[in-house]
Coordinates of C-alpha atoms in Angstrom, one line a residue:
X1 CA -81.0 68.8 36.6
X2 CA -80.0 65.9 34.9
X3 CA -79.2 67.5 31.1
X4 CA -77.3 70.4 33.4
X5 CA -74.7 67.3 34.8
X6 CA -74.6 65.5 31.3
X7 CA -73.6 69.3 30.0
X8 CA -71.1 70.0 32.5
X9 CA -69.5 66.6 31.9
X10 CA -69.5 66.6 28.4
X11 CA -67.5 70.3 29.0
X12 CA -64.6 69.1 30.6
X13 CA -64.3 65.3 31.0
X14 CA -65.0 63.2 27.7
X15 CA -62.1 63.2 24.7
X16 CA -62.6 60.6 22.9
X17 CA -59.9 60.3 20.1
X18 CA -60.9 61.7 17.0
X19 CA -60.7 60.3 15.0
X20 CA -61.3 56.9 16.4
X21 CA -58.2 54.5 16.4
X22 CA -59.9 51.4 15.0
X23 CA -62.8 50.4 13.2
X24 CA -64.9 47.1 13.5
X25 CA -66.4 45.4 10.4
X26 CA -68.5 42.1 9.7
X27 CA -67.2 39.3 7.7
X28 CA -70.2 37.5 5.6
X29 CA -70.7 34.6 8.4
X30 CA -71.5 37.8 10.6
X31 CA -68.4 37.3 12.8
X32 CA -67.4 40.8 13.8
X33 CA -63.8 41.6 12.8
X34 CA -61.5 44.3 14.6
X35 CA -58.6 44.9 12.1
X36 CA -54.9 44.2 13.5
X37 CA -56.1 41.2 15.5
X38 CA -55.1 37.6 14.6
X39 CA -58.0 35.0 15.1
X40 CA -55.2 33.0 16.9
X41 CA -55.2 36.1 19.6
X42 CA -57.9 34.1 21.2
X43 CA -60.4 37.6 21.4
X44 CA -64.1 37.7 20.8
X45 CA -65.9 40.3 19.6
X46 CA -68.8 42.0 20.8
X47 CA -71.4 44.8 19.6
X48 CA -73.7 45.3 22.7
X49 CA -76.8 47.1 23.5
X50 CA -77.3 50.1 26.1
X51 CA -80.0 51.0 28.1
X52 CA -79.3 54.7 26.6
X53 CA -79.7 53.1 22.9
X54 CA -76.1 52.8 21.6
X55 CA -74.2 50.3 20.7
X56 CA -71.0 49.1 22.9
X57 CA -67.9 47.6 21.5
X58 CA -66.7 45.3 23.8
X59 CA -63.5 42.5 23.5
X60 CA -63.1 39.5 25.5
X61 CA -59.6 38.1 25.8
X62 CA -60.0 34.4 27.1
X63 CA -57.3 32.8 28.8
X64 CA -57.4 28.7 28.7
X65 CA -56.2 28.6 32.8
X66 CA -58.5 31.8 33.7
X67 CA -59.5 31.5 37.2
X68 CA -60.9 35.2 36.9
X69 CA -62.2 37.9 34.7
X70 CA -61.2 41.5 34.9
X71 CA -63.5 43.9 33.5
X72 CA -61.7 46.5 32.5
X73 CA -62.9 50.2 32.1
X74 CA -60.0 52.4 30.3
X75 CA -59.0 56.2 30.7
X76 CA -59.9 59.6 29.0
X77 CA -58.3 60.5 25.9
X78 CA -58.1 56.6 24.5
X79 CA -60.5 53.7 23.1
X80 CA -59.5 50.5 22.4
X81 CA -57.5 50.6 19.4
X82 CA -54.5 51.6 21.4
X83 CA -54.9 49.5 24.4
X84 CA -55.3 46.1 23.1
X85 CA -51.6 45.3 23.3
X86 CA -51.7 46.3 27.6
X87 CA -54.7 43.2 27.0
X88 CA -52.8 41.3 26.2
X89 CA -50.2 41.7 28.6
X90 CA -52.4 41.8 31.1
X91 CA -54.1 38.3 30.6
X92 CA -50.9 36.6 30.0
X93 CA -49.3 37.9 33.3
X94 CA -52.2 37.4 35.7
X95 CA -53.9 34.5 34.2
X96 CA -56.7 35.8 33.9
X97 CA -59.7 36.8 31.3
X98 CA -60.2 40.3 30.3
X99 CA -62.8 42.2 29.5
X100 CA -62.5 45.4 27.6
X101 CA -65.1 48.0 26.1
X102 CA -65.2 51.7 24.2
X103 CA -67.7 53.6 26.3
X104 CA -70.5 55.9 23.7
X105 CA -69.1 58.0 21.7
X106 CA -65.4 56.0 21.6
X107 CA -63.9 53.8 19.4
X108 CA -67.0 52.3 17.2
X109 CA -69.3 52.8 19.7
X110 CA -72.0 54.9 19.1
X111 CA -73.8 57.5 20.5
X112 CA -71.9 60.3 23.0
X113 CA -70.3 60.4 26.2
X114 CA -71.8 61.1 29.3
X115 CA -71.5 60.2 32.6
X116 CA -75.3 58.4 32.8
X117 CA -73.9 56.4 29.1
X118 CA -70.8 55.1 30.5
X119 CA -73.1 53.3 33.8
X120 CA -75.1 52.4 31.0
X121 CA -72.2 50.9 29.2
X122 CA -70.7 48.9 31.7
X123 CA -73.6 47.5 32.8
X124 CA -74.4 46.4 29.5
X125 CA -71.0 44.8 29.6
X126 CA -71.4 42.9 33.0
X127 CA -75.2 41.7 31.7
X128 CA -72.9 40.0 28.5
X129 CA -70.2 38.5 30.9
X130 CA -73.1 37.0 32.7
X131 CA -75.0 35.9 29.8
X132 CA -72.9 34.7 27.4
X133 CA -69.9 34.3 29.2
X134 CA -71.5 32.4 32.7
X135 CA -68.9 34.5 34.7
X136 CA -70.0 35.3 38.0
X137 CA -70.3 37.6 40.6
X138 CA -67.1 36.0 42.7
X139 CA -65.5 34.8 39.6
X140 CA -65.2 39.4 38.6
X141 CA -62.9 41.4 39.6
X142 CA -63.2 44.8 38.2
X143 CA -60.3 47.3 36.9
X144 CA -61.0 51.2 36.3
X145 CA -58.3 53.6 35.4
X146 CA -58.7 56.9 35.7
X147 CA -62.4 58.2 34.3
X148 CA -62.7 54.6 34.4
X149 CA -63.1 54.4 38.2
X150 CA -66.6 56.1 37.9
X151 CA -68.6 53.6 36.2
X152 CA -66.3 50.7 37.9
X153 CA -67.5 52.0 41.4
X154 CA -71.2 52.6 39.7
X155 CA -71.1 48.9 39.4
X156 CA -69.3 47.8 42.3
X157 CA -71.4 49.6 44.6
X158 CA -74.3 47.2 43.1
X159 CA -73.2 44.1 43.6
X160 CA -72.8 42.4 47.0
X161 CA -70.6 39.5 45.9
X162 CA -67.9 41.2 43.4
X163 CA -63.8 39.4 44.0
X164 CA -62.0 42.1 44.3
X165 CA -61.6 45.7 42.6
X166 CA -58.6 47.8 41.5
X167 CA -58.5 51.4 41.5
X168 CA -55.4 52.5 39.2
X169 CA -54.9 56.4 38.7
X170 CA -58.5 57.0 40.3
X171 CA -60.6 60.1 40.7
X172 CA -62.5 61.2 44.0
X173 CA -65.0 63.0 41.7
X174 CA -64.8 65.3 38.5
X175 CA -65.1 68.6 39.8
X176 CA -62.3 67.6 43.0
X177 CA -59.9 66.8 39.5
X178 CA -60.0 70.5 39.2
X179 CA -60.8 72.2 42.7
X180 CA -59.5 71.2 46.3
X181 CA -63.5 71.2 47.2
X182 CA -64.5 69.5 50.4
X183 CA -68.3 69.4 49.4
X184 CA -69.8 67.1 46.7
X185 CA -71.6 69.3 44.6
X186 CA -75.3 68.3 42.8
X187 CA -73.0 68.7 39.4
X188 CA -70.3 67.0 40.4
X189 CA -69.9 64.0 37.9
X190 CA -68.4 60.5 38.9
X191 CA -69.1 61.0 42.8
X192 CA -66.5 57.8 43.8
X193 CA -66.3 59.7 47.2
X194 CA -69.4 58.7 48.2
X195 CA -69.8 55.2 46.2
X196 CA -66.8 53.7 47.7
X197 CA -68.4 53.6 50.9
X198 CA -70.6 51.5 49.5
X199 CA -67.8 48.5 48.0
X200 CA -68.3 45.6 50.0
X201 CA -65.1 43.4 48.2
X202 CA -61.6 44.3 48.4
X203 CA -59.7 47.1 47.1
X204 CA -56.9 47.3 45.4
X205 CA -55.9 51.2 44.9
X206 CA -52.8 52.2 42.3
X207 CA -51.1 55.9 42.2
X208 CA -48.1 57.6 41.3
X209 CA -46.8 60.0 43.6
X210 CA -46.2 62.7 41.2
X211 CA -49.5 62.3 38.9
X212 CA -49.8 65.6 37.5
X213 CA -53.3 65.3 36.6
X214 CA -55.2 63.5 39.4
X215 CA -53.4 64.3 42.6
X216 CA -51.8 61.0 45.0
X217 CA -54.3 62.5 47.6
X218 CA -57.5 61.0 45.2
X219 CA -55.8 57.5 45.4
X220 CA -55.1 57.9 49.3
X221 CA -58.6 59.2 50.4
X222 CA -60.4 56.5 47.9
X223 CA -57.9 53.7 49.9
X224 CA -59.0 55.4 53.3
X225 CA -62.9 55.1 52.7
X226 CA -62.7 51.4 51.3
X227 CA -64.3 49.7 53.7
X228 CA -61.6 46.1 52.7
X229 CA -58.2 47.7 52.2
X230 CA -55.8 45.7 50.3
X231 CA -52.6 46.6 50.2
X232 CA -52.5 49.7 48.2
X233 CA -49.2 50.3 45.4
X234 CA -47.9 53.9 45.6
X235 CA -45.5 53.7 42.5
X236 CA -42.9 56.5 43.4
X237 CA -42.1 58.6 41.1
X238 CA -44.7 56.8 38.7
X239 CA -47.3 60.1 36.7
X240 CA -50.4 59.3 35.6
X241 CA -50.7 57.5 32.4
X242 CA -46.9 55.4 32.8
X243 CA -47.4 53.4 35.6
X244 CA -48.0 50.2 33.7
X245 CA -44.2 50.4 32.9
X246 CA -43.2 50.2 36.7
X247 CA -42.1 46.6 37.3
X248 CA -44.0 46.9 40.7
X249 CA -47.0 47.0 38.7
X250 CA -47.9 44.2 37.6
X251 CA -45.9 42.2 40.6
X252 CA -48.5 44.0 42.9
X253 CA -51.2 42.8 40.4
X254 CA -50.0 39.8 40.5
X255 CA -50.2 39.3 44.3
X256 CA -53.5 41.1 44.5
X257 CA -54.9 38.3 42.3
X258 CA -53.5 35.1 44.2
X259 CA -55.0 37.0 47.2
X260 CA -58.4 37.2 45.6
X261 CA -58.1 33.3 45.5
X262 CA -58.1 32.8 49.5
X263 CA -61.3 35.0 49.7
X264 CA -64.5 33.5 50.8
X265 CA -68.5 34.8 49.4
X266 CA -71.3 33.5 51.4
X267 CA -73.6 36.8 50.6
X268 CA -76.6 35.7 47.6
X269 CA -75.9 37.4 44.7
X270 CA -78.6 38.8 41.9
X271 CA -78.5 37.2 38.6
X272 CA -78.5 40.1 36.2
X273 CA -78.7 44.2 35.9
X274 CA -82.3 45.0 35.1
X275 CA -83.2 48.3 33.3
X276 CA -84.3 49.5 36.8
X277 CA -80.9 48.8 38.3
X278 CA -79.3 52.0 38.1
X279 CA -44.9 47.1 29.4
X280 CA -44.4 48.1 25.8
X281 CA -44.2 51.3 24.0
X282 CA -47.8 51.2 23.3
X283 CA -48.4 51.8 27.0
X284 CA -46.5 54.6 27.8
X285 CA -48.4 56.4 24.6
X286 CA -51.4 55.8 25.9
X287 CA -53.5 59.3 26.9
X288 CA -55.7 58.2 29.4
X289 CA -57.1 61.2 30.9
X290 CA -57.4 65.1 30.0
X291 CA -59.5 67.4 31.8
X292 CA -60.3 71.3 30.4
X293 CA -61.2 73.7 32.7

């Protein structure tokens, strides 16, 4: 059952570029080195391990006055090689650190795409932030756009003491992406229907009206089942891969973040994820989702 999901996922929701946009080398002191980037960028380089045996790219943008961290999980159709610029924006606006990966089979991470890698992935990511970082659990806020929302609601759904989490261009499921189904079908892939219930922090949902890829009515439902609404940003008129050029973007952002700062944890968090715990041009070329029937 589980190599008939992994096939029916890898049919019509994985495209990573190809070729990749980047490459990542290693100087002779072993520092890893992502071309284009400036050491005065203030990014840190990563090569991580997965639980399904590839190796994860992953880029940590510190920012000096960072109250928070987003951990950021991109779209279909990109890897990091054309987002780092939105990084950048992103932690200069908000203030905040950022986080940023290539799930298997993107970028220079190896291996392939699959639904069970990319929970893999980003729990690899959120072991390194804990580990070598010291961010916590109330200190995370995590960011999925798109395909990204499934392994950002994997992991929210796990951890009881999470800041806050942003839903931007979400999915209710794979198979709803293609098919007005009410049913959530054994191989249905990224099942955020049903995980959402289970978010305990508050949630932040982003959607343009006229997405012509994943329907408003995916960002709606996912803001109706969270059980701590925050005040969700319909961007009118705003598709599905432009709405980082809305100014109400990152205003709302903005806001959600100071609001994160008023909000009080008193649940006891778990330490780590075990092996058994399952504005620019650049921007608006960004491809962050295809699906093929």
């Amino acid at each position: 059952m589980g190599n008939a999901t992994s096939s029916v996922a890898a049919k019509f929701a994985f495209f990573p570029p190809n070729p990749p946009t980047y490459d990542i080398y290693r100087e002779e002191d072993g520092r890893l080195v992502f071309p284009g980037l400036m050491a005065d960028m203030n990014v840190e380089m990563n090569l991580l391990d997965s639980k399904g045996g590839n190796k994860i790219v992953a880029m940590f943008w510190r920012h000096p006055l960072a109250r928070f961290t987003l951990l950021y999980s991109h779209g279909n159709a990109a890897d990091l090689g054309q987002m780092h610029e939105l990084f950048i924006e992103l932690r200069a606006h908000l203030r905040v650190n950022v986080m940023s990966y290539d799930y298997s089979g993107y970028g220079a991470s190896t291996g392939k795409p699959s639904e069970l890698n990319t929970y893999y992935d980003i729990e690899a990511v959120y072991n390194c932030l804990r580990s070598e970082y010291g961010i916590k659990q109330e200190d995370l806020i995590l960011y999925g756009q798109s395909v990204g929302s499934g392994p950002t609601l994997h992991l929210a759904s796990r951890l009881r003491t999470l800041r806050g989490v942003v839903l931007h261009s979400a999915i209710l499921s794979g198979i709803r992406v293609l098919y007005p189904v009410k049913l959530t079908f054994w191989f249905d892939i990224f099942k955020n229907i049903d995980k959402i219930r289970n978010v305990s922090c508050p949630v932040l949902v982003i959607h343009g009206t006229n997405d012509e890829i994943v329907d408003w009515s995916h960002g709606r439902r996912l803001w109706e089942l969270s059980k701590e609404k925050y005040e969700p940003l319909w961007v009118k008129g705003g598709g599905h891969c432009n709405l980082e050029t809305y100014p109400d973007y990152i205003k709302h952002l903005r806001k959600f973040i100071n609001a994160m700062e008023k909000v009080s944890l008193t649940i006891p968090q778990t330490t780590q994820l075990t092996s058994n715990t399952s504005f620019t041009e650049q921007v608006r070329r960004n491809k962050c989702l295809r699906f093929g029937k």
